[in-house]
Tab-separated table of C-alpha atoms and ligand atoms in Angstrom:
chain	number	residue	atom	x	y	z
A	1	MET	CA	0.008	0.003	-0.050
A	2	ALA	CA	1.296	3.475	-0.915
A	3	GLU	CA	1.959	5.987	1.754
A	4	VAL	CA	2.994	9.653	1.511
A	5	THR	CA	3.861	12.497	3.966
A	6	ILE	CA	3.069	16.047	2.920
A	7	ASN	CA	2.865	19.407	4.749
A	8	ASN	CA	-0.104	20.769	2.787
A	9	SER	CA	-2.631	17.910	3.414
A	10	PRO	CA	-6.336	19.023	3.601
A	11	ILE	CA	-6.555	16.816	6.727
A	12	HIS	CA	-3.928	17.489	9.457
A	13	SER	CA	-3.824	13.819	10.607
A	14	ASP	CA	-3.923	10.609	8.674
A	15	SER	CA	-6.294	10.131	5.765
A	16	ILE	CA	-6.869	7.509	2.956
A	17	ILE	CA	-7.633	7.943	-0.722
A	18	THR	CA	-10.927	6.247	-1.350
A	19	ALA	CA	-11.595	7.270	-5.076
A	20	LEU	CA	-9.492	8.798	-7.761
A	21	TYR	CA	-9.857	11.688	-10.295
A	22	GLY	CA	-10.897	10.432	-13.740
A	23	GLU	CA	-12.680	7.310	-12.510
A	24	THR	CA	-15.888	6.262	-14.231
A	25	GLY	CA	-18.733	4.044	-13.076
A	26	ALA	CA	-22.123	3.786	-11.674
A	27	SER	CA	-21.368	6.413	-8.939
A	28	TRP	CA	-20.907	9.307	-11.399
A	29	SER	CA	-22.643	10.636	-14.393
A	30	GLY	CA	-19.321	11.506	-16.159
A	31	ILE	CA	-15.722	11.219	-14.969
A	32	HIS	CA	-15.152	11.632	-11.225
A	33	THR	CA	-14.165	15.202	-11.156
A	34	GLY	CA	-11.939	15.120	-7.884
A	35	SER	CA	-10.178	12.911	-5.428
A	36	ASP	CA	-11.812	11.516	-2.421
A	37	PHE	CA	-10.165	11.598	1.121
A	38	ALA	CA	-11.581	9.684	4.133
A	39	PRO	CA	-10.480	9.637	7.779
A	40	TYR	CA	-7.819	6.942	8.553
A	41	GLY	CA	-6.346	5.440	11.751
A	42	SER	CA	-6.869	7.670	14.783
A	43	THR	CA	-8.304	10.589	12.748
A	44	PRO	CA	-11.801	11.505	14.004
A	45	ALA	CA	-14.919	10.664	11.905
A	46	ASN	CA	-15.468	14.402	11.089
A	47	PRO	CA	-11.915	15.936	10.913
A	48	ASP	CA	-11.302	19.565	10.367
A	49	LEU	CA	-10.257	20.540	6.871
A	50	TYR	CA	-7.475	23.013	5.911
A	51	SER	CA	-6.365	24.865	2.978
A	52	VAL	CA	-3.913	23.036	0.756
A	53	CYS	CA	-2.372	26.369	-0.451
A	54	THR	CA	-1.852	30.076	0.178
A	55	GLY	CA	-4.830	31.551	-1.495
A	56	VAL	CA	-8.021	33.565	-1.323
A	57	VAL	CA	-11.649	32.332	-0.914
A	58	VAL	CA	-13.482	33.063	-4.167
A	59	ASP	CA	-16.814	31.193	-3.599
A	60	LYS	CA	-18.857	29.400	-1.036
A	61	ILE	CA	-22.018	27.264	-1.481
A	62	THR	CA	-24.513	26.477	1.254
A	63	TYR	CA	-26.213	23.152	0.974
A	64	THR	CA	-30.008	23.530	0.822
A	65	GLY	CA	-30.821	19.888	0.006
A	66	THR	CA	-30.278	19.808	-3.727
A	67	GLN	CA	-26.546	20.427	-4.460
A	68	ALA	CA	-24.848	17.027	-5.267
A	69	LEU	CA	-21.607	18.467	-3.919
A	70	GLY	CA	-23.108	19.612	-0.523
A	71	ASN	CA	-21.509	22.427	1.423
A	72	GLN	CA	-18.675	23.857	-0.651
A	73	ILE	CA	-15.770	26.295	-0.514
A	74	VAL	CA	-13.633	27.405	-3.520
A	75	ILE	CA	-10.041	28.758	-3.011
A	76	GLN	CA	-7.905	30.283	-5.516
A	77	ASP	CA	-4.327	29.045	-5.272
A	78	LEU	CA	-2.076	32.143	-5.418
A	79	VAL	CA	0.878	30.176	-6.740
A	80	THR	CA	-0.900	28.382	-9.622
A	81	GLY	CA	-3.976	30.580	-10.193
A	82	TYR	CA	-6.043	27.448	-10.228
A	83	TYR	CA	-9.014	26.686	-7.974
A	84	TRP	CA	-9.468	24.057	-5.266
A	85	ARG	CA	-13.093	23.099	-4.296
A	86	TYR	CA	-13.894	21.340	-1.120
A	87	CYS	CA	-17.211	19.421	-1.145
A	88	HIS	CA	-19.742	17.597	1.213
A	89	MET	CA	-18.607	19.635	4.273
A	90	THR	CA	-20.710	19.281	7.409
A	91	ASN	CA	-21.611	22.941	7.702
A	92	PRO	CA	-21.236	25.994	5.394
A	93	THR	CA	-17.681	27.268	5.680
A	94	PRO	CA	-16.964	29.855	8.466
A	95	LEU	CA	-14.865	31.809	5.930
A	96	ASN	CA	-16.025	34.526	3.688
A	97	ILE	CA	-15.363	35.405	0.037
A	98	GLY	CA	-12.164	37.532	-0.075
A	99	ASP	CA	-10.592	35.947	3.026
A	100	ASN	CA	-6.927	34.987	2.702
A	101	VAL	CA	-6.031	31.473	3.600
A	102	TYR	CA	-2.792	29.583	4.400
A	103	THR	CA	-2.194	25.936	5.020
A	104	SER	CA	-2.776	26.709	8.654
A	105	THR	CA	-6.346	27.984	7.950
A	106	LYS	CA	-9.364	25.730	8.810
A	107	VAL	CA	-11.880	25.943	5.989
A	108	GLY	CA	-14.556	23.618	7.351
A	109	VAL	CA	-15.270	20.173	8.613
A	110	MET	CA	-15.417	16.924	6.658
A	111	GLY	CA	-18.926	15.715	6.234
A	112	ALA	CA	-21.492	13.987	4.175
A	113	THR	CA	-23.735	16.650	2.661
A	114	GLY	CA	-24.853	16.092	-0.976
A	115	ASN	CA	-24.655	12.785	-3.013
A	116	VAL	CA	-22.343	10.596	-0.866
A	117	THR	CA	-22.017	7.113	0.402
A	118	GLY	CA	-20.540	8.356	3.774
A	119	ILE	CA	-18.253	11.022	5.344
A	120	HIS	CA	-15.404	12.120	3.072
A	121	LEU	CA	-13.796	15.073	1.362
A	122	HIS	CA	-14.197	15.369	-2.393
A	123	LEU	CA	-11.472	17.777	-3.424
A	124	GLU	CA	-11.331	19.216	-6.956
A	125	TYR	CA	-8.744	21.182	-8.777
A	126	SER	CA	-9.824	23.239	-11.816
A	127	SER	CA	-8.613	25.961	-13.986
A	128	VAL	CA	-11.911	27.805	-13.563
A	129	SER	CA	-13.716	28.860	-10.355
A	130	TYR	CA	-17.135	27.697	-11.446
A	131	TRP	CA	-18.209	23.993	-11.702
A	132	ASP	CA	-17.487	23.089	-15.321
A	133	THR	CA	-20.459	20.971	-16.518
A	134	THR	CA	-18.515	19.771	-19.503
A	135	ARG	CA	-15.882	18.215	-17.018
A	136	THR	CA	-13.030	19.221	-19.198
A	137	LYS	CA	-11.510	21.851	-16.922
A	138	PHE	CA	-10.649	19.606	-14.060
A	139	PHE	CA	-7.247	18.293	-13.230
A	140	ASN	CA	-5.881	15.596	-10.844
A	141	PRO	CA	-5.617	17.026	-7.347
A	142	LEU	CA	-3.399	14.130	-6.217
A	143	THR	CA	-0.704	15.105	-8.880
A	144	GLU	CA	-0.762	18.716	-7.777
A	145	LEU	CA	-0.343	17.643	-3.995
A	146	GLY	CA	2.307	15.003	-4.690
A	147	ILE	CA	0.140	12.102	-3.626
A	148	PRO	CA	0.464	8.808	-5.611
A	149	ASN	CA	-2.568	8.231	-7.789
A	150	GLN	CA	-3.674	5.012	-6.280
A	151	ARG	CA	-6.721	3.967	-4.231
A	152	GLY	CA	-5.728	3.104	-0.648
A	153	THR	CA	-2.885	5.494	-0.369
A	154	ILE	CA	-2.320	6.608	3.140
A	155	VAL	CA	-1.664	10.336	3.405
A	156	HIS	CA	0.291	11.498	6.489
A	157	TYR	CA	0.488	15.191	7.506
A	158	ASP	CA	3.820	16.619	8.247
A	159	GLY	CA	3.041	19.441	10.676
A	160	SER	CA	6.781	20.244	11.362
A	161	THR	CA	6.936	22.745	8.560
A	162	PRO	CA	5.591	26.105	9.838
A	163	PRO	CA	2.894	27.600	7.677
A	164	THR	CA	3.764	30.717	5.673
A	165	PRO	CA	3.086	33.742	7.913
A	166	PRO	CA	0.839	36.470	6.671
A	167	THR	CA	2.659	39.486	5.177
A	168	PRO	CA	2.751	42.271	7.781
A	169	THR	CA	0.561	45.203	6.927
A	170	GLU	CA	1.956	48.730	6.560
A	171	LYS	CA	0.185	49.703	9.866
A	172	THR	CA	2.053	46.901	11.728
A	173	LYS	CA	5.372	47.791	10.320
A	174	LYS	CA	5.013	51.538	11.300
A	175	LYS	CA	4.042	50.541	14.813
A	176	GLY	CA	7.119	48.367	15.038
A	177	TRP	CA	9.415	51.133	13.751
A	178	LYS	CA	8.091	53.610	16.207
A	179	TRP	CA	9.306	51.360	19.156
A	180	GLN	CA	12.643	50.787	17.442
A	181	ILE	CA	13.258	54.524	17.585
A	182	TRP	CA	12.837	54.776	21.409
A	183	HIS	CA	14.668	51.592	22.304
A	184	ARG	CA	18.270	52.205	21.251
A	185	CYS	CA	21.832	51.949	22.749
A	186	LYS	CA	23.215	54.633	24.765
A	187	TYR	CA	26.554	55.855	26.037
A	188	LEU	CA	28.414	53.789	23.560
B	1	LIG	ZN1	-15.622	12.388	-5.041
């Protein structure tokens, strides 16, 4: 069985890949447009979900009983410009459109809203922010995350790498400078 350790896993503990991008079958009306992650080992049944990138929230969808993908959040990856969509979350995301996210940012809780067989994360990676009904603008999320494209792969989270800190704002910088002026050497 394949195993991998990454520092930008959507689950900050162990998870397992239960379905692959591009699969076809009775479960889907076209290709499976994302990769499925489920809890593994000592991970709780409904683990928190985290951003896999430094990015910005560009869309959020609240499940009303009809959306196949349940509660969703869409994050634009500021490195690649592409979009990550988290689906089937227990509740609507606590984040808002325009919020900045980092790999330390909780984006929601893994759930089973929408068309599912049970609790899991359906994670999509697309070149467009909307859900492409032609299913031609999706890419394999596992490739982007460096996870082997194999069912049953165990994904470990390496939390030893600190997340990228937010860029200080001008206001913060000025405040710091003010104190640097007053605290200085004397009688040298
Ligand atoms: Zn799925």
